[in-house]
Short mmCIF file of N, CA and C in Angstrom, two decimals:
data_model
loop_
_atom_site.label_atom_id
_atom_site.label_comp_id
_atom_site.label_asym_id
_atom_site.label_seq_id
_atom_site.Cartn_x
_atom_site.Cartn_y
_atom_site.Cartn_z
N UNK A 6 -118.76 -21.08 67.79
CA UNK A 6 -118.55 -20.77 69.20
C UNK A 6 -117.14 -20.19 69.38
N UNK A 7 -116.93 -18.96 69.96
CA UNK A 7 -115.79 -18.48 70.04
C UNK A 7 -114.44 -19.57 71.14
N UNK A 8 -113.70 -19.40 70.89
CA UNK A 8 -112.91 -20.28 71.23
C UNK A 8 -112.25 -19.47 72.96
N UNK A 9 -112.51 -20.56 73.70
CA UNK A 9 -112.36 -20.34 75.05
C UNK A 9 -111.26 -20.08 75.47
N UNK A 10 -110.22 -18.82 76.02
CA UNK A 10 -109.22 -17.91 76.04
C UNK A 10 -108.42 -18.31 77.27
N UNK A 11 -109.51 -18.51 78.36
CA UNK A 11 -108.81 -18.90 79.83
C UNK A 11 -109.00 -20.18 80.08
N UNK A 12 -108.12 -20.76 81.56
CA UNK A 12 -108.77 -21.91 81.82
C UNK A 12 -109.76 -21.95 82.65
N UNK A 13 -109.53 -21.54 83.63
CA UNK A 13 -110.61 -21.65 85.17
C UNK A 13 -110.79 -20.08 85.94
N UNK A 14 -112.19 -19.87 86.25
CA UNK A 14 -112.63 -18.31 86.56
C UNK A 14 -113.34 -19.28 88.20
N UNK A 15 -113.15 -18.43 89.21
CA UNK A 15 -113.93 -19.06 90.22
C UNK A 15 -114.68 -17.95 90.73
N UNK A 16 -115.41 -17.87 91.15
CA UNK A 16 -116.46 -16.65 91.55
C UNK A 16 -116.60 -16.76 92.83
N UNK A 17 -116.48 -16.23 93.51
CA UNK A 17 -116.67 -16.30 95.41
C UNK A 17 -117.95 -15.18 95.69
N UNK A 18 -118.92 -15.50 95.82
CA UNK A 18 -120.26 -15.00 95.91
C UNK A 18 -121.65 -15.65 96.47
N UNK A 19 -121.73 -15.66 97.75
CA UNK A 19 -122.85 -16.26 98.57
C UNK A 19 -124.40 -15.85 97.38
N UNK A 20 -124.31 -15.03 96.81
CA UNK A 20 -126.00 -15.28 95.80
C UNK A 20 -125.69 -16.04 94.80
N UNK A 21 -126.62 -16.93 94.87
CA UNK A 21 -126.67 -18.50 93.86
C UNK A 21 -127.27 -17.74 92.02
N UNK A 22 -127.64 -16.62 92.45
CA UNK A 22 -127.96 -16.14 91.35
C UNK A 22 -127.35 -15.10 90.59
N UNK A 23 -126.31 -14.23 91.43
CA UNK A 23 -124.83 -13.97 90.58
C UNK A 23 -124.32 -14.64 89.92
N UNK A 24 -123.47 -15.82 90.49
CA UNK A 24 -122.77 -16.76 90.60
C UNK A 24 -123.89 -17.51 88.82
N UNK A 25 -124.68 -17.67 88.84
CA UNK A 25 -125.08 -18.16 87.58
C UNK A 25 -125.41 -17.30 86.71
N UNK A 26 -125.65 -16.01 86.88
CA UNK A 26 -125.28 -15.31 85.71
C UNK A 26 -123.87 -14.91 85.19
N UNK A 27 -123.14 -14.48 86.07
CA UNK A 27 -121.95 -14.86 86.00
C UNK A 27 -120.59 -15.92 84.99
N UNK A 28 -121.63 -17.07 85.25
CA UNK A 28 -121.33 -18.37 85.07
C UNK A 28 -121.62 -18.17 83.22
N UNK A 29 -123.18 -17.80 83.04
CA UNK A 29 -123.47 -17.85 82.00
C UNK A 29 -123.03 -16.75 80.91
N UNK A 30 -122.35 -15.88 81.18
CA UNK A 30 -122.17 -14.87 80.67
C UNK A 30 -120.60 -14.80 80.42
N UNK A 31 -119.71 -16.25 81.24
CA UNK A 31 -118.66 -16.23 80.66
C UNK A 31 -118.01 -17.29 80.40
N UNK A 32 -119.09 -17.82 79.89
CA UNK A 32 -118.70 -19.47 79.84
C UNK A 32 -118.19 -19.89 78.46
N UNK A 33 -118.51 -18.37 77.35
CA UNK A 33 -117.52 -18.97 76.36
C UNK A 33 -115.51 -18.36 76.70
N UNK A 34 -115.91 -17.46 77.31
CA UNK A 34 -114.25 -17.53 77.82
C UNK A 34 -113.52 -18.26 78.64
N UNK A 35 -114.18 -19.10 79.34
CA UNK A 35 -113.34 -20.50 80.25
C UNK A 35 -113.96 -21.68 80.33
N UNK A 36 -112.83 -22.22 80.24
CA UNK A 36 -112.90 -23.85 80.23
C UNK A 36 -113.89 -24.04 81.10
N UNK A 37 -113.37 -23.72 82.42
CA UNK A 37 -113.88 -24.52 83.73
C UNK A 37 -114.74 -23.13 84.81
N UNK A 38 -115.87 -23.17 85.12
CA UNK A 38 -115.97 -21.81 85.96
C UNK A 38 -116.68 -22.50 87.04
N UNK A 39 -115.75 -22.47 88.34
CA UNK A 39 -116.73 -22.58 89.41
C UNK A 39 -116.92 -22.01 90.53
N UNK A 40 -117.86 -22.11 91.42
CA UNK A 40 -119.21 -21.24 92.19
C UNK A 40 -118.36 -21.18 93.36
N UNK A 41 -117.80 -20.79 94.53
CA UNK A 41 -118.01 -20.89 96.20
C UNK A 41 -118.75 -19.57 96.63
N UNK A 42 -119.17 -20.41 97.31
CA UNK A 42 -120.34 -19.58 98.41
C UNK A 42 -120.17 -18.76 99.86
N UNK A 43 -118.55 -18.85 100.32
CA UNK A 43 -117.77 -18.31 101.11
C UNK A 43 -116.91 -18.18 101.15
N UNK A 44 -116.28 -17.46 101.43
CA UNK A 44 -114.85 -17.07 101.86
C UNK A 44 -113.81 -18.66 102.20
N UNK A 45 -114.27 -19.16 102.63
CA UNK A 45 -113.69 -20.48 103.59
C UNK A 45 -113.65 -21.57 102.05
N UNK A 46 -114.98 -21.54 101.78
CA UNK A 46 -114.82 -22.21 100.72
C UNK A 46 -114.07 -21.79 99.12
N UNK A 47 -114.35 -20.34 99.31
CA UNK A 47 -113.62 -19.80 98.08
C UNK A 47 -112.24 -20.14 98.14
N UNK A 48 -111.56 -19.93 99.26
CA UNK A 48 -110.07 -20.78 99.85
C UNK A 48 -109.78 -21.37 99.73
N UNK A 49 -110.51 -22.82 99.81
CA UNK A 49 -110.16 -24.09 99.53
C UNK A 49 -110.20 -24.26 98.52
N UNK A 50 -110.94 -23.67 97.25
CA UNK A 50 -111.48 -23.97 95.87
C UNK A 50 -109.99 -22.91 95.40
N UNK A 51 -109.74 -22.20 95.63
CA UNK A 51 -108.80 -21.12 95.10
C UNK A 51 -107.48 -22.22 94.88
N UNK A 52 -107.08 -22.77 96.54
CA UNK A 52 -105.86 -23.53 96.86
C UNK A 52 -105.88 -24.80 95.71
N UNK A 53 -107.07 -25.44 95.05
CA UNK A 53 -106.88 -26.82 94.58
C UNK A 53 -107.09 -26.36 93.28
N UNK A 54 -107.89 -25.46 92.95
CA UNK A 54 -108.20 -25.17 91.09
C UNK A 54 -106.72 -23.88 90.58
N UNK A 55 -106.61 -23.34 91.58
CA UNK A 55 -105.05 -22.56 91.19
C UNK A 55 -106.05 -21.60 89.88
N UNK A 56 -106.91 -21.26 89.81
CA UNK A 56 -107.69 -20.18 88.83
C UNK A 56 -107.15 -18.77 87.95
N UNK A 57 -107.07 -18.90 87.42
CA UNK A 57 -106.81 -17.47 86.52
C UNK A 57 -107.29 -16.43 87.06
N UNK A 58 -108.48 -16.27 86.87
CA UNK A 58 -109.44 -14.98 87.63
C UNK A 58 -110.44 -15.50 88.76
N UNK A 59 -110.04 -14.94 89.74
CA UNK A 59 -111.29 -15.09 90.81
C UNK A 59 -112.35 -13.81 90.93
N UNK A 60 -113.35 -13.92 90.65
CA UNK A 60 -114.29 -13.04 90.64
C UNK A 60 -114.73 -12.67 92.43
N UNK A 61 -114.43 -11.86 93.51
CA UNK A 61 -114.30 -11.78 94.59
C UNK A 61 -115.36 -10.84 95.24
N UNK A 62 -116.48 -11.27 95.80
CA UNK A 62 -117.63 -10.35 96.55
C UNK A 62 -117.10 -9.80 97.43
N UNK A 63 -117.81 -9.02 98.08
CA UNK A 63 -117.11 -8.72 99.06
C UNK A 63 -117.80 -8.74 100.73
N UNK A 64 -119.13 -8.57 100.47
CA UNK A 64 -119.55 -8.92 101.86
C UNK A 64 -120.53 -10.31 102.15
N UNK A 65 -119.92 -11.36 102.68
CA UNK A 65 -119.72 -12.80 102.58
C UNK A 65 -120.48 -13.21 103.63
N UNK A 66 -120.82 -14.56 103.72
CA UNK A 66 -121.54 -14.76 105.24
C UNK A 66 -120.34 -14.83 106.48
N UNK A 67 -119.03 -14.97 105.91
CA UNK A 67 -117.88 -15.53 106.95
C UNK A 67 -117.45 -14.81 106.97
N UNK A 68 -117.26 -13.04 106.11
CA UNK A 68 -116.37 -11.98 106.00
C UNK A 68 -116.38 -11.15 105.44
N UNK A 69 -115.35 -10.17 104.91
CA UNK A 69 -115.53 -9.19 104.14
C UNK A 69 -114.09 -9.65 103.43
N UNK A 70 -114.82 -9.81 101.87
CA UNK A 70 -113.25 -10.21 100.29
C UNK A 70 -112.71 -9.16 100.51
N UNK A 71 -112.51 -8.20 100.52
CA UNK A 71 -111.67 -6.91 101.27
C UNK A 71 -110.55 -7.55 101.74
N UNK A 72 -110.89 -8.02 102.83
CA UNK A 72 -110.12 -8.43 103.74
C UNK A 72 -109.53 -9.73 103.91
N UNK A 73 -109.30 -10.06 102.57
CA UNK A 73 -109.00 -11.84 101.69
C UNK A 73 -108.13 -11.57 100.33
N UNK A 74 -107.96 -10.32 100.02
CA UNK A 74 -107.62 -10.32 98.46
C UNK A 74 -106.29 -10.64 98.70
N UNK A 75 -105.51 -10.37 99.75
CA UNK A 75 -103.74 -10.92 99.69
C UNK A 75 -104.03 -12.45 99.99
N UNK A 76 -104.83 -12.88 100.55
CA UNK A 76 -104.74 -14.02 101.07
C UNK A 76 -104.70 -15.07 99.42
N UNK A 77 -106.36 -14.48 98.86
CA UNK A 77 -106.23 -15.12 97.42
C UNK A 77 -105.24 -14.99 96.50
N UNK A 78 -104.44 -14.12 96.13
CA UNK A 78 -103.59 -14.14 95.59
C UNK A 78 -102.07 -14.81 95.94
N UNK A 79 -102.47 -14.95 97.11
CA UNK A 79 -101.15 -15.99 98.03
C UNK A 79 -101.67 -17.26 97.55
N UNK A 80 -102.76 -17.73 97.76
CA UNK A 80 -102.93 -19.18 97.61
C UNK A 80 -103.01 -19.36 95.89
N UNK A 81 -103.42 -18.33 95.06
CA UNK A 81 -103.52 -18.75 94.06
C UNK A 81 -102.66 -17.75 93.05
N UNK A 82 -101.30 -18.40 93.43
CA UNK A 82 -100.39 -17.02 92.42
C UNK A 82 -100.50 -16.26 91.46
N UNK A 83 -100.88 -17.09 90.41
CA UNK A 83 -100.99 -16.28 89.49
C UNK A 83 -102.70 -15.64 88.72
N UNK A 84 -103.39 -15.83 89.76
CA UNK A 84 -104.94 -15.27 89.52
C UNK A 84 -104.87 -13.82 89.66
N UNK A 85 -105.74 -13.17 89.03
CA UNK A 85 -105.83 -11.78 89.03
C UNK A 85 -107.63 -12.02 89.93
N UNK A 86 -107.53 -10.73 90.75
CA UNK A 86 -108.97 -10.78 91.64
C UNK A 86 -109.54 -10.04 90.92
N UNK A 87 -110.81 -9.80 90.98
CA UNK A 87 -111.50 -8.39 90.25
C UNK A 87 -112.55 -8.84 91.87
N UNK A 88 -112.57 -7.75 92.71
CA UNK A 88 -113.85 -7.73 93.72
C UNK A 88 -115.09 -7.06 93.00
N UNK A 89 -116.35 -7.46 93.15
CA UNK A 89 -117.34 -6.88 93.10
C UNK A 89 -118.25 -6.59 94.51
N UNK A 90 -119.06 -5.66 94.42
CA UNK A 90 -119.79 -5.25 95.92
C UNK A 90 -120.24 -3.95 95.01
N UNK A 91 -121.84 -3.99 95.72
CA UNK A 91 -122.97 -2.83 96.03
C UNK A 91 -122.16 -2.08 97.04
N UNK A 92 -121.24 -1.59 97.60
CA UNK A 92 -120.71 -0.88 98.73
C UNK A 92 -119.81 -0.31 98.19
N UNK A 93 -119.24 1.46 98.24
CA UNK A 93 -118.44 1.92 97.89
C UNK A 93 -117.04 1.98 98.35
N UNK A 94 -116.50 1.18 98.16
CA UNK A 94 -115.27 0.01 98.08
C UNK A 94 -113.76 0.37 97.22
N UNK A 95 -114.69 0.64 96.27
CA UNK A 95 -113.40 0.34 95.23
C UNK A 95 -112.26 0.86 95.66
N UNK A 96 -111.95 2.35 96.27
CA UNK A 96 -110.70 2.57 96.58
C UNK A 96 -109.94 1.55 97.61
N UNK A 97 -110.28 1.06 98.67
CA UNK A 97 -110.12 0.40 99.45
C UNK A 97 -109.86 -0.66 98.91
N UNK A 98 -110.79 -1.53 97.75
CA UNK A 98 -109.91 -2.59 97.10
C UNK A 98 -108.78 -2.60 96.28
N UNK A 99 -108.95 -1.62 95.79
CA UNK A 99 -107.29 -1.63 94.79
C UNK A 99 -106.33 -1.19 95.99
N UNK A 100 -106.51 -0.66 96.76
CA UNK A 100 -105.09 -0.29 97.81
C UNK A 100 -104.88 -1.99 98.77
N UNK A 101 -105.98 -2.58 98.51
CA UNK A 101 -106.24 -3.91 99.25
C UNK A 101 -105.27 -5.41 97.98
N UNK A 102 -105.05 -4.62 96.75
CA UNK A 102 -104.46 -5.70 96.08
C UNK A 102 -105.60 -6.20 95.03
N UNK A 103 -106.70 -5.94 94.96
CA UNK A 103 -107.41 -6.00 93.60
C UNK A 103 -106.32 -5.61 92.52
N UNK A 104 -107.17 -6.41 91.50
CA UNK A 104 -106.50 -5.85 89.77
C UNK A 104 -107.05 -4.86 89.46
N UNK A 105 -109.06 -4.90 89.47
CA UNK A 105 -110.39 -4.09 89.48
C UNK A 105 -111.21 -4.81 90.10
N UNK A 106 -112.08 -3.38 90.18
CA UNK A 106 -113.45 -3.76 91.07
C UNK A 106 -114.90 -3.18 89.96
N UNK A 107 -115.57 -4.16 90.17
CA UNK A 107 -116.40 -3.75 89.31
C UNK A 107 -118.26 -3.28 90.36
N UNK A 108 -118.94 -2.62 90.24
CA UNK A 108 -120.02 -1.99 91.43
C UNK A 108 -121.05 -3.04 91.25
N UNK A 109 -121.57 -3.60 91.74
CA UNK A 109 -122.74 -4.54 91.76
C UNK A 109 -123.84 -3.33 91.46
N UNK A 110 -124.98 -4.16 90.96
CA UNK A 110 -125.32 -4.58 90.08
C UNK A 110 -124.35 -4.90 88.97
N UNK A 111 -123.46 -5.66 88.45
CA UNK A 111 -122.10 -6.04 87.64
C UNK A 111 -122.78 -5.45 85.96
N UNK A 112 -122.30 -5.18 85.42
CA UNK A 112 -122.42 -4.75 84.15
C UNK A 112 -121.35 -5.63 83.15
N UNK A 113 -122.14 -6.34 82.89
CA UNK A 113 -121.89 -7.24 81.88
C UNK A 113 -120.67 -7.46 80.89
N UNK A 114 -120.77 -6.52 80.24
CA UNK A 114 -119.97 -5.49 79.40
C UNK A 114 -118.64 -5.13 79.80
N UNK A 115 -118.95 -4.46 80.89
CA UNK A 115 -117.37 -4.08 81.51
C UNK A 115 -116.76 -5.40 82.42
N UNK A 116 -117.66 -6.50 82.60
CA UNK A 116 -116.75 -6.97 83.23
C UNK A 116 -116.07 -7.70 82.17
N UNK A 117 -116.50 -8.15 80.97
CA UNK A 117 -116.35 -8.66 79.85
C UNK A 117 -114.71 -8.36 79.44
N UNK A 118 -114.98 -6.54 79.25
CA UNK A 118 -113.63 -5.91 79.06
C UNK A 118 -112.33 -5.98 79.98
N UNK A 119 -112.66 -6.08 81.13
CA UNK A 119 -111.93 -6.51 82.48
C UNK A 119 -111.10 -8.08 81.89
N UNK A 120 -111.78 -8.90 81.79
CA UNK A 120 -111.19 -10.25 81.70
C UNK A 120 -110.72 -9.99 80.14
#
């Protein structure tokens, strides 16, 4: 088993079924990977796990991650965001404080290379 690189990845993504592929696809690179399902909650989970990488959706039931990426990186200093979203975004997120954005449907692969 390859030996696990990071500590904690948190994924902020209202589909329960991202969020576990996600999960499964990078679970030999972190210790700890866990799920929020909103914005509100991605916040609170950001503020107490202090995460390496937050994996950041972008259109939420409480908001748009767009419009959260300074916030996450305030609460969780030293995390790098990568937003994902089906919506053509990306410029808007890197001028928004993303590291990268990767296009939903997520490609495996590249997000692989990303982290």
């Amino acid at each position: 088993m390859p030996k696990k690189t990071n500590n904690t990845l948190l994924i902020v993504d209202d589909e329960p079924d991202v969020c576990l592929l996600l999960k499964r696809a990078l679970s030999a690179q972190y210790a700890q990977i866990d799920c929020a399902y909103s914005l509100a909650e991605g916040m609170e989970m950001a503020a107490r796990l202090s995460p390496d990488l937050i994996v950041l959706d972008n259109n939420l039931p409480d908001g748009y991650g767009i419009n959260q990426i300074r916030s996450f990186k305030n609460t969780a200093r030293s995390a790098k965001v990568v937003m994902i979203s089906a919506m053509d975004v990306e410029e808007d997120a890197m001028a928004a404080g993303a590291d990268d954005f990767l296009e939903k449907p997520v490609s495996l692969s590249r997000l692989r290379s990303v982290i």
